[in-house]
mmCIF file of C-alpha atoms (C1' of nucleotides) in Angstrom:
data_model
loop_
_atom_site.group_PDB
_atom_site.id
_atom_site.type_symbol
_atom_site.label_atom_id
_atom_site.label_comp_id
_atom_site.label_asym_id
_atom_site.label_seq_id
_atom_site.Cartn_x
_atom_site.Cartn_y
_atom_site.Cartn_z
ATOM 1 C CA UNK A 1376 94.546 124.532 -14.731
ATOM 2 C CA UNK A 1377 94.028 126.582 -11.655
ATOM 3 C CA UNK A 1378 91.387 126.342 -8.977
ATOM 4 C CA UNK A 1379 88.177 128.197 -9.543
ATOM 5 C CA UNK A 1380 87.091 130.653 -6.919
ATOM 6 C CA UNK A 1381 83.912 129.263 -5.417
ATOM 7 C CA UNK A 1382 81.013 131.522 -6.257
ATOM 8 C CA UNK A 1383 77.635 131.378 -4.510
ATOM 9 C CA UNK A 1384 74.354 130.870 -6.269
ATOM 10 C CA UNK A 1385 73.133 134.413 -6.825
ATOM 11 C CA UNK A 1386 69.841 135.719 -5.574
ATOM 12 C CA UNK A 1387 69.308 138.129 -8.442
ATOM 13 C CA UNK A 1388 66.740 140.155 -6.581
ATOM 14 C CA UNK A 1389 69.158 140.640 -3.723
ATOM 15 C CA UNK A 1390 72.200 141.158 -5.909
ATOM 16 C CA UNK A 1391 70.965 142.603 -9.174
ATOM 17 C CA UNK A 1392 74.189 144.209 -10.384
ATOM 18 C CA UNK A 1393 77.807 143.209 -10.602
ATOM 19 C CA UNK A 1394 78.966 145.552 -7.838
ATOM 20 C CA UNK A 1395 77.226 143.332 -5.330
ATOM 21 C CA UNK A 1396 79.071 140.193 -6.333
ATOM 22 C CA UNK A 1397 82.244 141.110 -4.562
ATOM 23 C CA UNK A 1398 83.981 138.633 -2.321
ATOM 24 C CA UNK A 1399 85.325 141.277 0.013
ATOM 25 C CA UNK A 1400 83.591 144.083 1.940
ATOM 26 C CA UNK A 1401 84.454 146.864 -0.484
ATOM 27 C CA UNK A 1402 82.949 150.329 -0.635
ATOM 28 C CA UNK A 1403 82.147 149.567 -4.272
ATOM 29 C CA UNK A 1404 79.396 147.311 -3.009
ATOM 30 C CA UNK A 1405 76.144 149.239 -2.639
ATOM 31 C CA UNK A 1406 75.408 147.511 0.634
ATOM 32 C CA UNK A 1407 78.625 148.862 2.091
ATOM 33 C CA UNK A 1408 77.757 152.331 0.872
ATOM 34 C CA UNK A 1409 74.515 152.237 2.790
ATOM 35 C CA UNK A 1410 76.108 150.752 5.853
ATOM 36 C CA UNK A 1411 78.769 153.435 5.800
ATOM 37 C CA UNK A 1412 76.081 156.110 5.683
ATOM 38 C CA UNK A 1413 74.288 154.883 8.791
ATOM 39 C CA UNK A 1414 77.228 153.434 10.655
ATOM 40 C CA UNK A 1415 78.441 154.609 14.006
ATOM 41 C CA UNK A 1416 76.738 154.661 17.333
ATOM 42 C CA UNK A 1417 73.997 157.331 17.582
ATOM 43 C CA UNK A 1418 73.949 157.960 13.836
ATOM 44 C CA UNK A 1419 70.496 156.541 13.251
ATOM 45 C CA UNK A 1420 69.105 158.531 16.166
ATOM 46 C CA UNK A 1421 70.518 161.760 14.794
ATOM 47 C CA UNK A 1422 69.044 160.967 11.389
ATOM 48 C CA UNK A 1423 65.706 160.062 12.931
ATOM 49 C CA UNK A 1424 65.537 163.460 14.581
ATOM 50 C CA UNK A 1425 66.536 165.350 11.465
ATOM 51 C CA UNK A 1426 64.406 163.429 9.005
ATOM 52 C CA UNK A 1427 61.163 165.326 9.614
ATOM 53 C CA UNK A 1428 62.995 168.242 8.030
ATOM 54 C CA UNK A 1429 63.262 170.680 10.896
ATOM 55 C CA UNK A 1430 66.458 172.631 11.342
ATOM 56 C CA UNK A 1431 68.277 171.975 14.583
ATOM 57 C CA UNK A 1432 70.915 174.048 16.254
ATOM 58 C CA UNK A 1433 73.835 172.228 17.750
ATOM 59 C CA UNK A 1434 72.440 172.738 21.208
ATOM 60 C CA UNK A 1435 68.963 171.580 20.285
ATOM 61 C CA UNK A 1436 70.367 168.443 18.777
ATOM 62 C CA UNK A 1437 72.450 167.848 21.871
ATOM 63 C CA UNK A 1438 69.398 168.430 24.067
ATOM 64 C CA UNK A 1439 67.376 165.932 22.054
ATOM 65 C CA UNK A 1440 69.976 163.266 22.816
ATOM 66 C CA UNK A 1441 71.170 164.155 26.300
ATOM 67 C CA UNK A 1442 73.431 161.154 26.767
ATOM 68 C CA UNK A 1443 75.359 161.820 23.604
ATOM 69 C CA UNK A 1444 78.699 163.468 24.305
ATOM 70 C CA UNK A 1445 79.855 166.580 22.465
ATOM 71 C CA UNK A 1446 82.746 164.689 21.019
ATOM 72 C CA UNK A 1447 80.666 162.002 19.391
ATOM 73 C CA UNK A 1448 77.906 164.376 18.341
ATOM 74 C CA UNK A 1449 80.449 166.525 16.572
ATOM 75 C CA UNK A 1450 81.998 163.493 14.924
ATOM 76 C CA UNK A 1451 78.653 162.231 13.690
ATOM 77 C CA UNK A 1452 77.644 165.609 12.346
ATOM 78 C CA UNK A 1453 80.915 166.013 10.501
ATOM 79 C CA UNK A 1454 80.537 162.594 8.952
ATOM 80 C CA UNK A 1455 76.960 163.230 7.906
ATOM 81 C CA UNK A 1456 77.794 166.641 6.492
ATOM 82 C CA UNK A 1457 80.804 165.369 4.624
ATOM 83 C CA UNK A 1458 78.705 162.550 3.178
ATOM 84 C CA UNK A 1459 76.246 165.180 1.952
ATOM 85 C CA UNK A 1460 73.432 163.757 4.036
ATOM 86 C CA UNK A 1461 73.081 166.773 6.303
ATOM 87 C CA UNK A 1462 73.819 170.415 5.656
ATOM 88 C CA UNK A 1463 75.252 172.907 8.066
ATOM 89 C CA UNK A 1464 74.504 176.588 7.853
ATOM 90 C CA UNK A 1465 75.907 179.273 10.047
ATOM 91 C CA UNK A 1466 73.634 182.251 10.487
ATOM 92 C CA UNK A 1467 75.682 185.333 11.264
ATOM 93 C CA UNK A 1468 74.693 187.231 14.384
ATOM 94 C CA UNK A 1469 75.331 186.901 18.033
ATOM 95 C CA UNK A 1470 75.106 184.568 19.747
ATOM 96 C CA UNK A 1471 76.120 182.406 16.835
ATOM 97 C CA UNK A 1472 73.587 179.950 15.509
ATOM 98 C CA UNK A 1473 74.429 176.931 13.446
ATOM 99 C CA UNK A 1474 71.662 175.060 11.792
ATOM 100 C CA UNK A 1475 71.721 171.427 10.810
ATOM 101 C CA UNK A 1476 69.193 170.176 8.333
ATOM 102 C CA UNK A 1477 68.699 166.985 6.377
ATOM 103 C CA UNK A 1478 69.475 167.207 2.646
ATOM 104 C CA UNK A 1479 67.645 165.702 -0.298
ATOM 105 C CA UNK A 1480 70.366 163.106 -0.371
ATOM 106 C CA UNK A 1481 69.849 162.414 3.300
ATOM 107 C CA UNK A 1482 66.175 161.782 2.690
ATOM 108 C CA UNK A 1483 67.162 158.843 0.541
ATOM 109 C CA UNK A 1484 67.934 157.024 3.760
ATOM 110 C CA UNK A 1485 64.365 157.244 4.963
ATOM 111 C CA UNK A 1486 63.082 154.043 3.346
ATOM 112 C CA UNK A 1487 66.108 152.223 4.661
ATOM 113 C CA UNK A 1488 65.509 153.390 8.202
ATOM 114 C CA UNK A 1489 61.862 152.407 7.897
ATOM 115 C CA UNK A 1490 62.952 148.982 6.755
ATOM 116 C CA UNK A 1491 65.415 148.683 9.620
ATOM 117 C CA UNK A 1492 62.588 149.462 11.987
ATOM 118 C CA UNK A 1493 60.192 147.044 10.325
ATOM 119 C CA UNK A 1494 62.679 144.216 10.303
ATOM 120 C CA UNK A 1495 63.594 144.827 13.915
ATOM 121 C CA UNK A 1496 59.959 144.599 14.931
ATOM 122 C CA UNK A 1497 59.589 141.360 12.987
ATOM 123 C CA UNK A 1498 62.641 139.863 14.667
ATOM 124 C CA UNK A 1499 61.356 140.880 18.060
ATOM 125 C CA UNK A 1500 57.945 139.409 17.304
ATOM 126 C CA UNK A 1501 59.144 135.822 17.104
ATOM 127 C CA UNK A 1502 62.101 136.030 19.252
ATOM 128 C CA UNK A 1503 64.371 133.227 18.018
ATOM 129 C CA UNK A 1504 64.545 131.806 21.511
ATOM 130 C CA UNK A 1505 61.517 129.566 21.517
ATOM 131 C CA UNK A 1506 61.973 125.887 22.256
ATOM 132 C CA UNK A 1507 60.826 123.308 19.769
ATOM 133 C CA UNK B 1165 59.499 173.221 37.532
ATOM 134 C CA UNK B 1166 62.182 171.208 35.840
ATOM 135 C CA UNK B 1167 63.458 171.378 32.311
ATOM 136 C CA UNK B 1168 61.649 169.307 29.753
ATOM 137 C CA UNK B 1169 63.683 166.852 27.747
ATOM 138 C CA UNK B 1170 63.646 168.135 24.184
ATOM 139 C CA UNK B 1171 61.763 165.715 22.002
ATOM 140 C CA UNK B 1172 61.950 165.748 18.216
ATOM 141 C CA UNK B 1173 58.973 166.025 15.954
ATOM 142 C CA UNK B 1174 58.130 162.414 15.189
ATOM 143 C CA UNK B 1175 57.953 160.997 11.718
ATOM 144 C CA UNK B 1176 55.235 158.491 12.508
ATOM 145 C CA UNK B 1177 55.951 156.387 9.471
ATOM 146 C CA UNK B 1178 59.566 156.100 10.493
ATOM 147 C CA UNK B 1179 58.867 155.673 14.185
ATOM 148 C CA UNK B 1180 55.449 154.083 14.483
ATOM 149 C CA UNK B 1181 55.791 152.605 17.954
ATOM 150 C CA UNK B 1182 57.061 153.768 21.294
ATOM 151 C CA UNK B 1183 60.149 151.570 21.267
ATOM 152 C CA UNK B 1184 61.598 153.782 18.554
ATOM 153 C CA UNK B 1185 61.298 156.958 20.565
ATOM 154 C CA UNK B 1186 64.257 156.269 22.744
ATOM 155 C CA UNK B 1187 66.898 158.886 23.316
ATOM 156 C CA UNK B 1188 69.709 156.380 23.636
ATOM 157 C CA UNK B 1189 70.872 153.553 21.352
ATOM 158 C CA UNK B 1190 69.167 150.747 23.221
ATOM 159 C CA UNK B 1191 68.569 147.203 22.026
ATOM 160 C CA UNK B 1192 64.899 147.821 22.794
ATOM 161 C CA UNK B 1193 64.784 149.971 19.694
ATOM 162 C CA UNK B 1194 63.854 147.895 16.653
ATOM 163 C CA UNK B 1195 66.448 149.692 14.550
ATOM 164 C CA UNK B 1196 69.162 148.528 16.914
ATOM 165 C CA UNK B 1197 67.850 144.996 16.734
ATOM 166 C CA UNK B 1198 68.230 144.990 12.971
ATOM 167 C CA UNK B 1199 71.603 146.642 13.096
ATOM 168 C CA UNK B 1200 72.785 144.076 15.611
ATOM 169 C CA UNK B 1201 71.686 141.286 13.296
ATOM 170 C CA UNK B 1202 73.690 142.511 10.323
ATOM 171 C CA UNK B 1203 76.536 144.173 12.177
ATOM 172 C CA UNK B 1204 80.142 143.160 11.916
ATOM 173 C CA UNK B 1205 82.425 143.150 8.958
ATOM 174 C CA UNK B 1206 81.651 140.348 6.451
ATOM 175 C CA UNK B 1207 78.260 139.592 7.993
ATOM 176 C CA UNK B 1208 76.221 140.831 5.058
ATOM 177 C CA UNK B 1209 78.400 138.870 2.640
ATOM 178 C CA UNK B 1210 77.895 135.655 4.585
ATOM 179 C CA UNK B 1211 74.154 136.280 4.641
ATOM 180 C CA UNK B 1212 74.124 137.072 0.941
ATOM 181 C CA UNK B 1213 75.720 133.712 0.209
ATOM 182 C CA UNK B 1214 73.389 131.780 2.468
ATOM 183 C CA UNK B 1215 70.172 133.517 1.500
ATOM 184 C CA UNK B 1216 69.481 131.485 -1.632
ATOM 185 C CA UNK B 1217 68.953 128.617 0.782
ATOM 186 C CA UNK B 1218 71.783 126.276 -0.097
ATOM 187 C CA UNK B 1219 73.622 124.495 2.663
ATOM 188 C CA UNK B 1220 77.281 125.354 2.947
ATOM 189 C CA UNK B 1221 80.007 123.485 4.710
ATOM 190 C CA UNK B 1222 82.483 125.500 6.693
ATOM 191 C CA UNK B 1223 85.078 125.038 4.009
ATOM 192 C CA UNK B 1224 82.735 125.988 1.179
ATOM 193 C CA UNK B 1225 81.791 129.120 3.004
ATOM 194 C CA UNK B 1226 85.432 129.924 3.587
ATOM 195 C CA UNK B 1227 86.176 129.271 -0.074
ATOM 196 C CA UNK B 1228 83.394 131.602 -1.159
ATOM 197 C CA UNK B 1229 85.034 134.412 0.807
ATOM 198 C CA UNK B 1230 88.728 133.685 0.463
ATOM 199 C CA UNK B 1231 89.948 136.807 2.227
ATOM 200 C CA UNK B 1232 87.911 136.131 5.328
ATOM 201 C CA UNK B 1233 90.006 134.675 8.124
ATOM 202 C CA UNK B 1234 88.951 131.592 10.036
ATOM 203 C CA UNK B 1235 88.739 133.557 13.210
ATOM 204 C CA UNK B 1236 86.264 136.083 11.896
ATOM 205 C CA UNK B 1237 84.296 133.533 9.898
ATOM 206 C CA UNK B 1238 83.854 131.452 13.009
ATOM 207 C CA UNK B 1239 82.852 134.495 15.019
ATOM 208 C CA UNK B 1240 80.285 135.555 12.447
ATOM 209 C CA UNK B 1241 78.804 132.096 12.199
ATOM 210 C CA UNK B 1242 78.499 131.782 15.942
ATOM 211 C CA UNK B 1243 76.778 135.131 16.147
ATOM 212 C CA UNK B 1244 74.380 134.289 13.356
ATOM 213 C CA UNK B 1245 73.616 130.875 14.803
ATOM 214 C CA UNK B 1246 73.100 132.229 18.283
ATOM 215 C CA UNK B 1247 70.780 134.892 16.894
ATOM 216 C CA UNK B 1248 68.775 132.115 15.258
ATOM 217 C CA UNK B 1249 69.430 133.460 11.788
ATOM 218 C CA UNK B 1250 71.494 130.516 10.612
ATOM 219 C CA UNK B 1251 71.396 126.885 11.654
ATOM 220 C CA UNK B 1252 74.307 124.550 12.016
ATOM 221 C CA UNK B 1253 73.994 120.833 11.520
ATOM 222 C CA UNK B 1254 76.710 118.297 11.965
ATOM 223 C CA UNK B 1255 76.338 115.255 9.768
ATOM 224 C CA UNK B 1256 78.055 112.286 11.346
ATOM 225 C CA UNK B 1257 80.589 110.482 9.203
ATOM 226 C CA UNK B 1258 84.159 110.980 8.274
ATOM 227 C CA UNK B 1259 85.510 113.366 7.304
ATOM 228 C CA UNK B 1260 83.223 115.463 9.427
ATOM 229 C CA UNK B 1261 80.794 117.722 7.608
ATOM 230 C CA UNK B 1262 79.092 120.688 9.161
ATOM 231 C CA UNK B 1263 76.327 122.364 7.278
ATOM 232 C CA UNK B 1264 75.245 125.940 7.638
ATOM 233 C CA UNK B 1265 71.897 126.980 6.333
ATOM 234 C CA UNK B 1266 69.754 130.088 6.601
ATOM 235 C CA UNK B 1267 66.699 129.789 8.863
ATOM 236 C CA UNK B 1268 63.187 131.121 8.394
ATOM 237 C CA UNK B 1269 64.123 133.814 10.829
ATOM 238 C CA UNK B 1270 67.209 134.614 8.805
ATOM 239 C CA UNK B 1271 65.094 135.046 5.702
ATOM 240 C CA UNK B 1272 63.423 137.968 7.401
ATOM 241 C CA UNK B 1273 66.585 139.906 6.722
ATOM 242 C CA UNK B 1274 66.206 139.563 2.982
ATOM 243 C CA UNK B 1275 64.041 142.653 2.406
ATOM 244 C CA UNK B 1276 66.416 144.657 4.559
ATOM 245 C CA UNK B 1277 69.430 143.567 2.558
ATOM 246 C CA UNK B 1278 67.596 144.372 -0.656
ATOM 247 C CA UNK B 1279 66.840 147.814 0.716
ATOM 248 C CA UNK B 1280 70.462 148.307 1.753
ATOM 249 C CA UNK B 1281 71.469 147.474 -1.791
ATOM 250 C CA UNK B 1282 68.836 149.713 -3.342
ATOM 251 C CA UNK B 1283 69.736 152.669 -1.151
ATOM 252 C CA UNK B 1284 73.424 152.205 -1.827
ATOM 253 C CA UNK B 1285 72.801 152.298 -5.553
ATOM 254 C CA UNK B 1286 70.756 155.456 -5.161
ATOM 255 C CA UNK B 1287 73.483 157.136 -3.149
ATOM 256 C CA UNK B 1288 76.072 156.158 -5.712
ATOM 257 C CA UNK B 1289 73.891 157.431 -8.541
ATOM 258 C CA UNK B 1290 74.051 161.070 -7.483
ATOM 259 C CA UNK B 1291 77.253 161.047 -5.704
ATOM 260 C CA UNK B 1292 76.997 163.918 -3.240
ATOM 261 C CA UNK B 1293 80.155 165.439 -4.659
ATOM 262 C CA UNK B 1294 78.773 167.416 -7.568
ATOM 263 C CA UNK B 1295 79.455 171.137 -7.729
ATOM 264 C CA UNK B 1296 76.606 173.559 -7.869
ATOM 265 C "C1'" DC C 1322 87.611 118.802 7.950
ATOM 266 C "C1'" DG C 1323 86.197 122.361 11.113
ATOM 267 C "C1'" DG C 1324 87.453 124.967 13.800
ATOM 268 C "C1'" DA C 1325 90.009 127.065 18.662
ATOM 269 C "C1'" DA C 1326 93.795 129.725 20.810
ATOM 270 C "C1'" DT C 1327 96.956 133.551 20.851
ATOM 271 C "C1'" DC C 1328 98.731 137.801 19.763
ATOM 272 C "C1'" DC C 1329 98.632 142.331 18.224
ATOM 273 C "C1'" DT C 1330 97.112 146.847 16.402
ATOM 274 C "C1'" DA C 1331 93.759 150.267 15.151
ATOM 275 C "C1'" DT C 1332 89.755 152.487 15.756
ATOM 276 C "C1'" DC C 1333 85.847 153.619 18.466
ATOM 277 C "C1'" DG C 1334 83.422 155.883 21.815
ATOM 278 C "C1'" DG C 1335 82.935 157.741 26.627
ATOM 279 C "C1'" DA C 1336 84.606 161.251 30.176
ATOM 280 C "C1'" DT C 1337 86.469 165.509 31.152
ATOM 281 C "C1'" DA C 1338 88.203 169.983 30.508
ATOM 282 C "C1'" DC C 1339 88.870 173.987 27.779
ATOM 283 C "C1'" DT C 1340 88.062 177.882 23.959
ATOM 284 C "C1'" DG C 1341 86.703 181.611 20.222
ATOM 285 C "C1'" DC D 127 76.652 179.127 21.557
ATOM 286 C "C1'" DA D 128 79.221 175.694 19.207
ATOM 287 C "C1'" DG D 129 82.262 173.304 19.340
ATOM 288 C "C1'" DT D 130 87.893 171.476 20.214
ATOM 289 C "C1'" DA D 131 91.477 168.952 22.751
ATOM 290 C "C1'" DT D 132 93.177 165.217 25.429
ATOM 291 C "C1'" DC D 133 93.126 160.968 27.588
ATOM 292 C "C1'" DC D 134 91.868 156.276 27.994
ATOM 293 C "C1'" DG D 135 89.727 151.672 28.217
ATOM 294 C "C1'" DA D 136 87.292 148.435 25.464
ATOM 295 C "C1'" DT D 137 86.462 145.988 21.452
ATOM 296 C "C1'" DA D 138 87.038 144.603 16.603
ATOM 297 C "C1'" DG D 139 89.280 142.292 13.402
ATOM 298 C "C1'" DG D 140 93.519 140.554 10.936
ATOM 299 C "C1'" DA D 141 97.601 137.129 11.041
ATOM 300 C "C1'" DT D 142 99.341 133.069 12.549
ATOM 301 C "C1'" DT D 143 99.649 128.720 14.776
ATOM 302 C "C1'" DC D 144 97.704 124.681 16.719
ATOM 303 C "C1'" DC D 145 94.187 120.724 17.624
ATOM 304 C "C1'" DG D 146 90.563 116.639 17.733
#
DNA sequence: CGGAATCCTATCGGATACTG
DNA sequence: CAGTATCCGATAGGATTCCG
């Protein structure tokens, strides 16, 4: 008989469905789906700015994050749009105006971002570098 | 007078404190703190396995994630240990046994991981690729 | 057993310059 | 205004081999 793959003891609240019991980082795992949605430098800041629901032009978005280069801003926006988290509308007229706005789907990330914030505050509170 | 930096409209539930109002991805921002804690390929899987609280030897951990190379496993463990999220104890004896175990601090990540899972399921549910 | 050391490639993200 | 194009250095992570 062959060796059994060693399986952890499952925390069923943490891993309630089978797709979380993977032994590799696969996009089938819900956790990886979420991570993919918020991954990339600057992504969470862009989402933070869009989440209140206001439409932003490209330039406004760039002005709200002055250190963010055009290249990366464009990349992030394309990723978010193609993931259906942000929508892009081009209003005809001159000068051209593009408007970026969070989608319903994008709003699903809000609780996650709140939790990221909350957890970060908790970790900062007791800093992990106290002596015994 | 100079130009004003363009500031977004704040979602005060999402960004309750000043440290979240940064315009660059700084480690001062709580969101970045959380992201740093769970960042890196395989990290969430290692945490998932440790979160039930069982101690794992290096080899058991490796066996629970067979595709994970020694190099990356070691890297991840060092990061987690140095962040105070996991503790490492060496039991004297032969053969040598090292035991990795989640810390109290590490348990603070549990709600975040649950939320990552929850959000991922939600995103998968309505897939973002439906036609109108 | 529990790693460390090397090597190698791919992708990421920053800087800069240019365009319809 | 709203991006694109190009270059480039740094890191991440996988494969493999070695060590106390």
